Amino acid sequence: MTTIKKVVLAYSGGLDTSVILKWLQETYGCEVVTFTADIGQEEEVGAARAKAKVLGVKEIYIEDLREEFVREYVFPMFRANTLYEGEYLLGTSIARPLIAKRLVGIANETAADAIAHGATGKGNDQVRFELGAYALRPDIRVIAPWREWDLTSREKLLVYAEANGIPVEGKRGSRSPYSMDANLLHISYEGGILEDPWLESEETMWRWTISPELAPDQPTYIELEYRCGDITKINRESLSPAKVLETLNRFGSKNGIGRLDLVENRYVGMKSRGCYETPGGTIMLKAHRAIESLTLDREVAHLKDELMPRYASLIYNGYWWSPERILLQQFIDSSQNTVNGVVRLKLYKGNVMIIGRRSETDSLFVPQMATFEEDLGAYNQQDAEGFIKLNALRLRIKAMNNKMR
Amino acid sequence: MTTIKKVVLAYSGGLDTSVILKWLQETYGCEVVTFTADIGQEEEVGAARAKAKVLGVKEIYIEDLREEFVREYVFPMFRANTLYEGEYLLGTSIARPLIAKRLVGIANETAADAIAHGATGKGNDQVRFELGAYALRPDIRVIAPWREWDLTSREKLLVYAEANGIPVEGKRGSRSPYSMDANLLHISYEGGILEDPWLESEETMWRWTISPELAPDQPTYIELEYRCGDITKINRESLSPAKVLETLNRFGSKNGIGRLDLVENRYVGMKSRGCYETPGGTIMLKAHRAIESLTLDREVAHLKDELMPRYASLIYNGYWWSPERILLQQFIDSSQNTVNGVVRLKLYKGNVMIIGRRSETDSLFVPQMATFEEDLGAYNQQDAEGFIKLNALRLRIKAMNNKMR
Amino acid sequence: MTTIKKVVLAYSGGLDTSVILKWLQETYGCEVVTFTADIGQEEEVGAARAKAKVLGVKEIYIEDLREEFVREYVFPMFRANTLYEGEYLLGTSIARPLIAKRLVGIANETAADAIAHGATGKGNDQVRFELGAYALRPDIRVIAPWREWDLTSREKLLVYAEANGIPVEGKRGSRSPYSMDANLLHISYEGGILEDPWLESEETMWRWTISPELAPDQPTYIELEYRCGDITKINRESLSPAKVLETLNRFGSKNGIGRLDLVENRYVGMKSRGCYETPGGTIMLKAHRAIESLTLDREVAHLKDELMPRYASLIYNGYWWSPERILLQQFIDSSQNTVNGVVRLKLYKGNVMIIGRRSETDSLFVPQMATFEEDLGAYNQQDAEGFIKLNALRLRIKAMNNKMR
Amino acid sequence: MTTIKKVVLAYSGGLDTSVILKWLQETYGCEVVTFTADIGQEEEVGAARAKAKVLGVKEIYIEDLREEFVREYVFPMFRANTLYEGEYLLGTSIARPLIAKRLVGIANETAADAIAHGATGKGNDQVRFELGAYALRPDIRVIAPWREWDLTSREKLLVYAEANGIPVEGKRGSRSPYSMDANLLHISYEGGILEDPWLESEETMWRWTISPELAPDQPTYIELEYRCGDITKINRESLSPAKVLETLNRFGSKNGIGRLDLVENRYVGMKSRGCYETPGGTIMLKAHRAIESLTLDREVAHLKDELMPRYASLIYNGYWWSPERILLQQFIDSSQNTVNGVVRLKLYKGNVMIIGRRSETDSLFVPQMATFEEDLGAYNQQDAEGFIKLNALRLRIKAMNNKMR
């Protein structure tokens, strides 16, 4: 193994990554650059600066990536109505490629030869960070301390922290029993009692949304305006991508929207159980399907639906920066040129209900076609006979053959 | 056109099909056999007998097909987590192949040479009836009066009915403004103000479910037991397929579950707007995914998800009796051998929440794999490095090539 | 039916379309504009002018579309390695959208309200012409005489021709027993003894290629240079698209390459048997796969392969001008940015053999990776263990579960 | 690492696996069971017995697996018209799951706790052996000496062999410059000058087939009879599966059929170049498509074509024993019930030409449908208009919308 001179660490400022910071300095004898991003996790990122300084870091990067995160990652993903395994909105997965990109970017800027992250060897995040990094800089070195060190239990970690003067917040045992991840799209929970998939999650676990039971008795009505598949206005007010998501998170959280309790299949081969809160994303998915239902050609919509599970797996598995995801994205993005219009929704105690959709410019809904009233020749019902007869032809030939056998 | 001697009519006993009955007798001078099925539409099918007799019908078939409907059509479809265009549970579509099968069966039993139905020339149902019939009896003749006659408006139909002594229920204009279809799986609404997709549906339209706002303030908890992908017990009580669906409909309706307002793409080429109530089905979809999440191999689950949109289109478009649907069904059914276990759900004001799932025999969830605690060697974190490195190899080679250009 | 004022006819100058020309004038009392295209069918298109004049046509369009045909239709299709049903190179299908486009274009230029073509009601070509026309001009009227008139046999056609002074070439019965179609990509044969799929085609049927048995005993070596997936040079000489195809046709024909005898599934629901000669196209398919094998990422290549059958069906079924084909094309075209390099082939008595491929700029083949010799650390064989272990994890968990049951 | 007591080695009797045998005994101090299979590689498997005995092996398994290989692996794969990356017939890949199954089977029979193989850490075969073994016995230990030892060059291997008294056949350097693999389906070549994909392979490399140039000037005609998608008779003679493949290999080899020169994408992430001879398989693929073209429903055939690339990748990547391959196989096998009939072919200097196909029982080819002559009402050409009109509807609505914008 060649020596490492400088490593860029994805640094939250928390206990784990602080221990990693120290461990990297000790184990590799290298300089550490810290990178802390605000992607909407609702933690004070500024505090990371002081902590990093104390640990002797000279190059400290703290960046507000919220707009880039929503504009370049969240919005493109929602154009595909993306769901992993039919339910998961990929809140964790979609943030990782952005972090990978900045880790590599900062490594290039600071002439570092390696990056490091705090993801364990059992999860998907290690894969997402590392595939992203390798795709963007093929000669990058990656250090994943959880796969290397012997701090294999919480207890050992705390011992190491105390021995190295790393402040441990709160008393031992007072911390959350869950492993959490948050960004502007979602917050997730794993571990603790969730490790038994038969046990119901505790109400106290959920941090972002109110429970449907406690949500207001009055529904909230909202109007979302789409341009090329992205929301540009809420209730007629123009908003930046991150503001769109923040606003929808607020509406969703207040109305008990977006909780999910799931057993999912990890890329590394095991099943795990996670709970997720994705209030704004849950609204976005439903609304996007509604505006597409009016403005997208049937076969384009069906093709998107058939490709979606694969696209979702690519994101879940960490292939955001792969050539196949990029090509699929072009396909998806092109399909959105006509996805313009307005969707009206009603939010109520966990429910997202579509109550109307319109598009001045791109509606393919032709009322005089579908009407049960006289259509004045817009549609010739006699055409249906030939349509059915020829679609039936192969079935009839096969049935005749069956009969003769 | 050769003469028709005897035709089997899908007969509801209502105004439209009574007019058709008369019109067939007059236009084709043929004998009419009526077929009325109870598939859970919650109308009195017995009344059809008297009406048919009055119109001179000698062979009258009235059949209770509820168990067959759920066992042979609804349950198989739910094994695939089937959704058309991401949202529609195919309540209307799935009943048609059964009707087609019995129309042909009765035609064979009564030596009839034709069948007739009351579906219009604009919709999907004509296609479903006719493709089914042709696939099951390739030489059958099909009469679709709505594509042939000149009774092209409601007004003309009523005039014809009165002129022919067909009783018109209620006063003119008092009937529902919606075109409806119902069976044990769902009830649907089309037409009326729904023809403008921007207008909100009226609360009075919904017939099966209570609105979430009016649903009870106390949640309902239920336990569903699965055997090979089908629900066999609810709250530990063994139930037949139809009873399962009836029971879930009751739970769902009471809790405001299963309303859907949709613009969909018809097979005949136009978009139309429909509103659907599928209370039991909405619960079944969510619960089935939950039990699969525990018991199905990842790649099998993903393959099912990728094939599902096509399978859904086959059903929506009327290809239930096609060889490709039958083959896909075998694939889907085989995948369900391990889908055994119990799902626990909470129903509350429109929400279906999974709160637990377990399988004594088929769980692929291994707690000691996924745990954040010491796993005693169940999983070797070092393996992840090679896994990532080789998955990254092609990305790195491509990136190196990009750099050199 | 509203009146038709002017119709643009796809006119070959042959007997059938001359009869159609006359029949349109008589039946619809409308003006006929003729459109004759040179798409490489190797017939004298100029002769159509005199014939049309004799029949009283005032607006006569004769166009050389060979370059456009290859550049905008043939080349894009070959970028996808397109094969219908595993074998057919779509020689007829790919020419139809161009004809449809020009028929509509000329209708617009001449203020015509209809188009007409000479395809029968049994085949795919009617669908291709008409779907194309409707997609490009939704209000166009289409006249398909073969579906309308009563000239349902060859005999009746000849009687009509003679009665209307339309010259019948050669004596009755001397014409080819096959229905043929030709353009720069291929020539096809249907009908005659081919209607029995057990009978071998006659050697005299084949018009373009020499039989492998009679092909030269010396192989021909050629070098094809690709730029973005298209051939731009043959044996280092720059050639236009049509010249590329002409040249490859020459090489192929001489070496007995490109014959195909096939039973295929028509879009209208029946099976039919066709024989095809596609000498240049057969070479192009093989060579394109070779250059892609060197320059395309694995997953992009696999995704293309999975989408190809659907893309092929879209072209076969006449959906060239559909939004889904256009989107798929963008996907395919984007994938070709790196498909640059040179392929070396050996042509010999029906065989197309790849003997070498290279790309200075885009090769993803890294000799030191694949080598059986020392690779100096380019690849770490230990990585394979983790790669296999984690890919095996779900299989092992499943197997453990099976064992315990 | 826990100790290994007994290991089953896939043993060819050649130098490499003899070195491995010795190395296992020395390194792991464990007993070695050898397993040598005749899968048609045309080497004397009996010789392995003596060699193993000399090396002290007590349990020696030598098995003739040719019939099982063709019946349970090759034939099922050909039912899917399987090609990896459009060209490769998967000759190596398809033998590995059988070897894996027997390695595990013998481990169970001999109470061994591990298996070992001679595949390198760069190739696909290690993955195929190991995924198979883990799927069949999840707790099996796998030893892959090439990934562990330091005999990283040919030279070191020879030194080790001589030092340990392992006979080295021929003089150093006289052996083939290629890495080869053979079984009843194919022989493959890698390495040597093939590592430069621009260089033409040498004529002397090819061992099984005569070159097209040297093949007979007279074609060979053969007739293949299919039952449920498998060949059961050649030229009307009933043959076992292995005899079928042997016979076709003979016909193919004699006629210069089945050579392939390919750059392929390995599962481990690199591209490599291989040359393959698959004489019988090349005939089988072409003939199978021909009998399917007559007897398979269009949509079933298309669905098979769309799933094929994924099925091929599963086999190539080593997932034969995965649940998803097994499910896909059931789908494929079910589709073959009607694939019965006879195909007539002409073999000539590298060409496989279909000249006829028939099926008494299952032909879906209806001559009176497709005919250009009078069809007596078998097909109503007027139906085509409605078919086209409704298929065009969405295209026209979209075009109208485009126009209005």
PDB file of C-alpha atoms in Angstrom, chain B residues 20 39 52 54 60 118 125 144 164 208 213 231 235 238 283 299 302 307 316 320 354 361 379 382 394-395:
ATOM      1  CA  ILE B  20     -80.193  -3.746 -26.422  1.00  0.00           C
ATOM      2  CA  ILE B  39     -69.626 -10.267  -9.260  1.00  0.00           C
ATOM      3  CA  ALA B  52     -85.833 -10.798 -19.266  1.00  0.00           C
ATOM      4  CA  VAL B  54     -91.121  -9.962 -19.948  1.00  0.00           C
ATOM      5  CA  ILE B  60     -81.926 -16.902 -18.662  1.00  0.00           C
ATOM      6  CA  GLY B 118     -73.467  -3.025 -23.849  1.00  0.00           C
ATOM      7  CA  ASP B 125     -64.510  -2.690 -22.178  1.00  0.00           C
ATOM      8  CA  ALA B 144     -71.730  -4.400 -30.141  1.00  0.00           C
ATOM      9  CA  ASN B 164     -90.997  -0.569 -26.912  1.00  0.00           C
ATOM     10  CA  TRP B 208     -68.698   3.068  -1.205  1.00  0.00           C
ATOM     11  CA  GLU B 213     -62.719  13.584   7.044  1.00  0.00           C
ATOM     12  CA  ILE B 231     -54.662 -13.670   1.919  1.00  0.00           C
ATOM     13  CA  ASN B 235     -57.411 -11.421  12.200  1.00  0.00           C
ATOM     14  CA  SER B 238     -59.911 -18.302   7.745  1.00  0.00           C
ATOM     15  CA  ILE B 283     -55.180  -2.422   1.537  1.00  0.00           C
ATOM     16  CA  GLU B 299     -33.770 -10.000  -7.905  1.00  0.00           C
ATOM     17  CA  HIS B 302     -37.056  -6.481  -9.047  1.00  0.00           C
ATOM     18  CA  LEU B 307     -42.508  -6.785 -15.751  1.00  0.00           C
ATOM     19  CA  TYR B 316     -56.041  -3.115 -18.958  1.00  0.00           C
ATOM     20  CA  TRP B 320     -56.140 -11.680 -20.057  1.00  0.00           C
ATOM     21  CA  ILE B 354     -47.756  -1.184   7.661  1.00  0.00           C
ATOM     22  CA  THR B 361     -41.106 -20.172   7.376  1.00  0.00           C
ATOM     23  CA  TYR B 379     -21.036 -10.505   7.613  1.00  0.00           C
ATOM     24  CA  GLN B 382     -13.951  -6.356   4.266  1.00  0.00           C
ATOM     25  CA  ARG B 394     -15.681  -0.347 -15.768  1.00  0.00           C
ATOM     26  CA  LEU B 395     -16.470   3.146 -14.450  1.00  0.00           C
TER      27      LEU B 395
END
